[in-house]
Tab-separated table of C-alpha atoms in Angstrom:
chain	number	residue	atom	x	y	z
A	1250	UNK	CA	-28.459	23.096	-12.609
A	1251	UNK	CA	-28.027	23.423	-16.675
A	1252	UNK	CA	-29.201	24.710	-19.330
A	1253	UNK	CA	-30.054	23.350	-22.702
A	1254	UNK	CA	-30.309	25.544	-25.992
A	1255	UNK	CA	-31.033	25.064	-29.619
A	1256	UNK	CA	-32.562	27.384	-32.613
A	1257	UNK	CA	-35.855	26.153	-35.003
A	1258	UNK	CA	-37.563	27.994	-37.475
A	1259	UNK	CA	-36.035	31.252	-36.409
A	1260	UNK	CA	-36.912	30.740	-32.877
A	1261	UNK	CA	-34.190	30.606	-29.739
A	1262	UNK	CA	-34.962	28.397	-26.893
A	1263	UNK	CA	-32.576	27.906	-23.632
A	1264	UNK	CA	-34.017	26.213	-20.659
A	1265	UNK	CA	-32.163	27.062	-17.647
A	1266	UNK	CA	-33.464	23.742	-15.684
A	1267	UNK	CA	-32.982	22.834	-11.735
A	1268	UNK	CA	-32.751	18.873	-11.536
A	1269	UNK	CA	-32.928	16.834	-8.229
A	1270	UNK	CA	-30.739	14.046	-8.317
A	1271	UNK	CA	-32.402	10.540	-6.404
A	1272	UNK	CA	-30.657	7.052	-7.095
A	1273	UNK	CA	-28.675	8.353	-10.144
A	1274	UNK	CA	-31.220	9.710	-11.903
A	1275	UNK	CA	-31.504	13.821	-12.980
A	1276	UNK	CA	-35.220	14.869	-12.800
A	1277	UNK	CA	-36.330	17.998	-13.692
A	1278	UNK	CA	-38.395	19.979	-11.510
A	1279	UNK	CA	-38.131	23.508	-12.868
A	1280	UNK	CA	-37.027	25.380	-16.054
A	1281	UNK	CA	-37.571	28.581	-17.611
A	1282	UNK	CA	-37.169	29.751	-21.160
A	1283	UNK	CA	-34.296	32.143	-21.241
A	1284	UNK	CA	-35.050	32.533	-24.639
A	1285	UNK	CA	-31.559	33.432	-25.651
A	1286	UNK	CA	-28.096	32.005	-26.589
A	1287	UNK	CA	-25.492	32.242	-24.086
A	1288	UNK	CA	-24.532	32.334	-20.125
A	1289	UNK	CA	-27.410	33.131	-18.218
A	1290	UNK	CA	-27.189	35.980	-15.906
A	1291	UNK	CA	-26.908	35.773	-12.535
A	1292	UNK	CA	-30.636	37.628	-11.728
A	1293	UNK	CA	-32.091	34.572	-14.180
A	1294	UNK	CA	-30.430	32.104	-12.097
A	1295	UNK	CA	-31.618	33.941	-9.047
A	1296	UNK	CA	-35.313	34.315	-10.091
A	1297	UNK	CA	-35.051	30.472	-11.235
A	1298	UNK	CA	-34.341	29.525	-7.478
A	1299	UNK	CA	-36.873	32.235	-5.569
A	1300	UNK	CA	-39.422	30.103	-7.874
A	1301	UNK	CA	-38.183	26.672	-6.515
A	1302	UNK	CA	-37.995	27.869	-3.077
A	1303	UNK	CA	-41.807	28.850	-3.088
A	1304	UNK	CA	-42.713	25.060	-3.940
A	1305	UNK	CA	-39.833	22.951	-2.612
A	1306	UNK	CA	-38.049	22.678	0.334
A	1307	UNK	CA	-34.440	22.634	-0.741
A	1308	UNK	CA	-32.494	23.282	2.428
A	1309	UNK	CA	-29.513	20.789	3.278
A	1310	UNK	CA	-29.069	19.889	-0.360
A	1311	UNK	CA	-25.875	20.728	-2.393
A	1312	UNK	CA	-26.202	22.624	-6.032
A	1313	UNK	CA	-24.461	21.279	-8.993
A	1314	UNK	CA	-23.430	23.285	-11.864
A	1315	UNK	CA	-20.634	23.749	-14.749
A	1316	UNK	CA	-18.334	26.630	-15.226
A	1317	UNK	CA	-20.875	29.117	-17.048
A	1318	UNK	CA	-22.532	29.696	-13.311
A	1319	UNK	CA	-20.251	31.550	-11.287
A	1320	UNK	CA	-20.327	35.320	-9.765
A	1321	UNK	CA	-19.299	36.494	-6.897
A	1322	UNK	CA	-23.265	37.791	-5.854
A	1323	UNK	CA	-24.461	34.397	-6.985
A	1324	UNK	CA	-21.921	32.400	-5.117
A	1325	UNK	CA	-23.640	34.001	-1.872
A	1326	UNK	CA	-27.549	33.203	-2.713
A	1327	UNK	CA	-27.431	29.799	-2.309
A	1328	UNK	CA	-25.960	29.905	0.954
A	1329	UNK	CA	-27.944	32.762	2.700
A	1330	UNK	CA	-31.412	30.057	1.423
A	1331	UNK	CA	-29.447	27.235	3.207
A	1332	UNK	CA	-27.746	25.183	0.255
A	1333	UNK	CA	-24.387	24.470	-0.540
A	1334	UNK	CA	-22.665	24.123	-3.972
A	1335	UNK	CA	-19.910	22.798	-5.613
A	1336	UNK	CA	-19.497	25.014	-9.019
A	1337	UNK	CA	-16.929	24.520	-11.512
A	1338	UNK	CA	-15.156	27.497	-12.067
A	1339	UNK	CA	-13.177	29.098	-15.397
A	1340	UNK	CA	-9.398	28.984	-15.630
A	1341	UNK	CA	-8.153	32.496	-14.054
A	1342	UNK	CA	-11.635	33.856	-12.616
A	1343	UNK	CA	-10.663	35.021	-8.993
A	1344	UNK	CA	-7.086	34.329	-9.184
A	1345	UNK	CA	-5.671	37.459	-7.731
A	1346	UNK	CA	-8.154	37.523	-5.301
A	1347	UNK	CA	-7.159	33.950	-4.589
A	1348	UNK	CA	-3.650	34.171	-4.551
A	1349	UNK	CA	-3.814	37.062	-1.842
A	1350	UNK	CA	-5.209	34.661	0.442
A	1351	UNK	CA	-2.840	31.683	-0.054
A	1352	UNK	CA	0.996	31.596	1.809
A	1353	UNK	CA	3.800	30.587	-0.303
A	1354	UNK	CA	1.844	28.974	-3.456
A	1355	UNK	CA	-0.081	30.946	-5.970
A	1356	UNK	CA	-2.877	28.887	-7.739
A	1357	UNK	CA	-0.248	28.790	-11.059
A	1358	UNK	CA	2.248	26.667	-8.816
A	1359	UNK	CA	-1.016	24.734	-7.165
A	1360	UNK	CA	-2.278	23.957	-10.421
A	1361	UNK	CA	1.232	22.281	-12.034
A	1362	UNK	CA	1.749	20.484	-8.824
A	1363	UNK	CA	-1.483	18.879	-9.712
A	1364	UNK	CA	-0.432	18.498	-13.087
A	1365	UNK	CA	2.449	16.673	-12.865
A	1366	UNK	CA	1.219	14.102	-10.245
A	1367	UNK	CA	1.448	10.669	-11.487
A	1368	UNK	CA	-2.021	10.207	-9.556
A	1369	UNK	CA	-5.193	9.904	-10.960
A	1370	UNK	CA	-6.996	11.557	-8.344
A	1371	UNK	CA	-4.899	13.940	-6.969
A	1372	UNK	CA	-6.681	17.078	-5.863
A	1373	UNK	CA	-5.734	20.397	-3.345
A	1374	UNK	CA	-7.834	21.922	-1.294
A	1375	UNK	CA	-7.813	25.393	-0.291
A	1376	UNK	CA	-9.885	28.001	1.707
A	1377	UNK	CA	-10.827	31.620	1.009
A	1378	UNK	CA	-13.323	34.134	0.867
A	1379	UNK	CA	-14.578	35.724	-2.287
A	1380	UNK	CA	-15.402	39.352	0.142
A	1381	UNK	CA	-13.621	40.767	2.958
A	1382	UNK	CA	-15.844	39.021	5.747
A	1383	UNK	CA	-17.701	37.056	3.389
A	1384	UNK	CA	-18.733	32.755	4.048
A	1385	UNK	CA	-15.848	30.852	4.066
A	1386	UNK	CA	-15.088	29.064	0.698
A	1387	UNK	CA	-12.910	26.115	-0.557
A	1388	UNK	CA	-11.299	26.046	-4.333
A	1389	UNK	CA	-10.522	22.557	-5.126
A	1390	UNK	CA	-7.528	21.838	-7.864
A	1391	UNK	CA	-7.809	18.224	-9.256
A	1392	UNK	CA	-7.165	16.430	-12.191
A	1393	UNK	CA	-9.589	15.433	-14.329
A	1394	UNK	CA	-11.032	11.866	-13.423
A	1395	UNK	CA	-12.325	11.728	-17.403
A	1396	UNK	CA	-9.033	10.346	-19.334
A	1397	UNK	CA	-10.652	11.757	-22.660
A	1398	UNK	CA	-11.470	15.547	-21.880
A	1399	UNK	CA	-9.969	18.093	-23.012
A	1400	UNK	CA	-9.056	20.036	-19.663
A	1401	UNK	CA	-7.019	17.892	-17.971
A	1402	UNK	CA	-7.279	19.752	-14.644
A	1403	UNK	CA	-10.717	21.153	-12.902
A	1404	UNK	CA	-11.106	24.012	-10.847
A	1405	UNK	CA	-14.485	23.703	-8.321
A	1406	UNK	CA	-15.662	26.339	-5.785
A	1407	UNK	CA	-17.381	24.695	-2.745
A	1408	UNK	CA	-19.472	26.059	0.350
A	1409	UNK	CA	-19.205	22.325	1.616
A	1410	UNK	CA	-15.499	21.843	4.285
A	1411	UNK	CA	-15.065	18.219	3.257
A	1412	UNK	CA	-11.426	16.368	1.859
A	1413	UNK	CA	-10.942	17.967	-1.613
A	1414	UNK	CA	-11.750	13.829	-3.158
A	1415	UNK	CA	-15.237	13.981	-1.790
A	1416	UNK	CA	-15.286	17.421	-3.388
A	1417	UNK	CA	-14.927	15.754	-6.715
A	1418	UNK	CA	-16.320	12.497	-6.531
A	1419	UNK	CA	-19.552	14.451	-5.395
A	1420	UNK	CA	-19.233	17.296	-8.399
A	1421	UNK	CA	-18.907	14.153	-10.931
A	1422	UNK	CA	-22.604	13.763	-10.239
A	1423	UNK	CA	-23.505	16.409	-12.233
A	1424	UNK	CA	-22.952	15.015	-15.697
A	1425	UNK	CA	-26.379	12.787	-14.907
A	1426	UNK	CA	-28.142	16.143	-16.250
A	1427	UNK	CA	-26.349	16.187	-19.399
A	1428	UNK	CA	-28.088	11.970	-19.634
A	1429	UNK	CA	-31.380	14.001	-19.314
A	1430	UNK	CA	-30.813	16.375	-21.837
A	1431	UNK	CA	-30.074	13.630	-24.443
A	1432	UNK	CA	-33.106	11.852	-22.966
A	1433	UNK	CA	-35.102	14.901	-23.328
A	1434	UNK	CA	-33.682	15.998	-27.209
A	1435	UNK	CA	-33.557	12.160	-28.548
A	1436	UNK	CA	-34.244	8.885	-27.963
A	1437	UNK	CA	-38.019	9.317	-28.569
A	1438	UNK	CA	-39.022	12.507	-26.621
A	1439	UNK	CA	-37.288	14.555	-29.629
A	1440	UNK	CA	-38.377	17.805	-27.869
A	1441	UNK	CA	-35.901	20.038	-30.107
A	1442	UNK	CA	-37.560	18.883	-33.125
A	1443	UNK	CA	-41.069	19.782	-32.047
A	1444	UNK	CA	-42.279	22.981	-33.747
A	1445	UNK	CA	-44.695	25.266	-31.918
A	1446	UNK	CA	-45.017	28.592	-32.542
A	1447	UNK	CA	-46.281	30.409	-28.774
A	1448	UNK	CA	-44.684	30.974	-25.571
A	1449	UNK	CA	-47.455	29.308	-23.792
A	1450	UNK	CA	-47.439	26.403	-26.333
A	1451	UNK	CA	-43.519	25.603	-26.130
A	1452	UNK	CA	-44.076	26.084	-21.892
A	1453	UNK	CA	-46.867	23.445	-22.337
A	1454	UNK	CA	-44.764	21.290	-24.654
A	1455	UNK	CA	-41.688	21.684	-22.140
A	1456	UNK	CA	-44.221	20.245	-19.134
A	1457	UNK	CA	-45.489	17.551	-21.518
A	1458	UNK	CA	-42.246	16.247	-22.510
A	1459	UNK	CA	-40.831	16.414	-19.004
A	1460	UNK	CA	-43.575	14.279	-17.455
A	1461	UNK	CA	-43.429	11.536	-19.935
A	1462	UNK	CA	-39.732	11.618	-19.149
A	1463	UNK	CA	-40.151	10.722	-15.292
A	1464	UNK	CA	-42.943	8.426	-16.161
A	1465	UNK	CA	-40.374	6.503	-17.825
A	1466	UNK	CA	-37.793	6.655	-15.201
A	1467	UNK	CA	-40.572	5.489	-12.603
A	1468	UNK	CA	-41.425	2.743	-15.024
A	1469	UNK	CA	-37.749	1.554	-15.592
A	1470	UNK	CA	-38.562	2.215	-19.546
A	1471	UNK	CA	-35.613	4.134	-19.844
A	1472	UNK	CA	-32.133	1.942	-19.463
């Protein structure tokens, strides 16, 4: 899950869009104009899924998403529909809850360890729970696999108990959306440039775009 946002002719549009992920490949299969700059909200995100759920079967699979889509209420909806997550999470959000829960480290000391490994994939894992009897949860600490970004350490929230490297080998999937979005805004499909003035016209548009898109991915037009 991610969301895409840009401004024409005085009009704001931000899709918050739900992507399944099959052989490498982000697909959308539902988005909603938020309509607004920003984080969404954790009642859009919410709404977003109770829409998927009515049309898809989503059990068993495991949600995506960067750091904007955290909260401690929307931690806890995908798991009580039957989905697990890996979520990136900001630098300090639930520390002291964190750190209550962790014997003889704090995430501070956690987080240099990590830092000063000479290993490229060094990660910790550690469990905890977000509410005093609350699903079990795992933070991961690792160092960014990406030798150019600009955090060099990330910080992912999991429902799923596997080794903290398949925790971010698996979360690395997730930049396939942002190759959709570039699909979507470019390289022919130019959806951001299109001007149309209605709700129902830009929904329309949205669906258009969207289906020419996988079209092209079942065609192998797109590289």
């Amino acid at each position: 899950m991610d969301g895409t946002s840009w401004e024409r002719n005085g009009l704001t549009q931000h899709y918050l869009t739900l992507c399944v992920l099959y052989q490498r490949v982000a697909t959308p299969i539902l988005w909603t104009d938020l309509a607004y700059f920003g984080s969404s909200s954790q009642q859009d995100r919410k709404a977003l899924f109770v829409q998927a759920l009515e049309h898809f079967n989503l059990r068993g699979m495991v949600l995506l998403a960067d750091r904007e889509y955290i909260g401690k209420e929307w931690f806890n909806f995908p798991s009580t529909n039957g989905i697990d997550f890996v979520i990136r999470s900001r630098d300090k959000n639930y520390f002291d809850l964190i750190d209550k829960q962790i014997e003889g480290f704090t995430l501070s000391d956690l987080i240099a360890k990590v830092r000063r490994s000479g290993k490229p994939n060094k990660a910790i894992k550690k469990h905890f729970r977000l509410t005093p009897g609350g699903a079990q949860l795992w933070l991961v600490i690792a160092r960014n696999p990406c030798p150019d970004a600009k955090d060099k350490f990330m910080l992912l929230i999991t429902s799923v108990d596997q080794t903290a490297y398949q925790t971010v080998h698996g979360y690395l999937k997730r930049w396939q959306i942002e190759h959709d979005f570039k699909q979507l805004k470019s390289n022919g499909f130019a959806l951001e440039k299109l001007n149309l003035g209605s709700t129902e016209r830009r929904r329309l548009l949205m669906a258009v775009v969207v289906l020419a898109y996988v079209i092209s991915v079942v065609e192998c037009l797109i590289d």
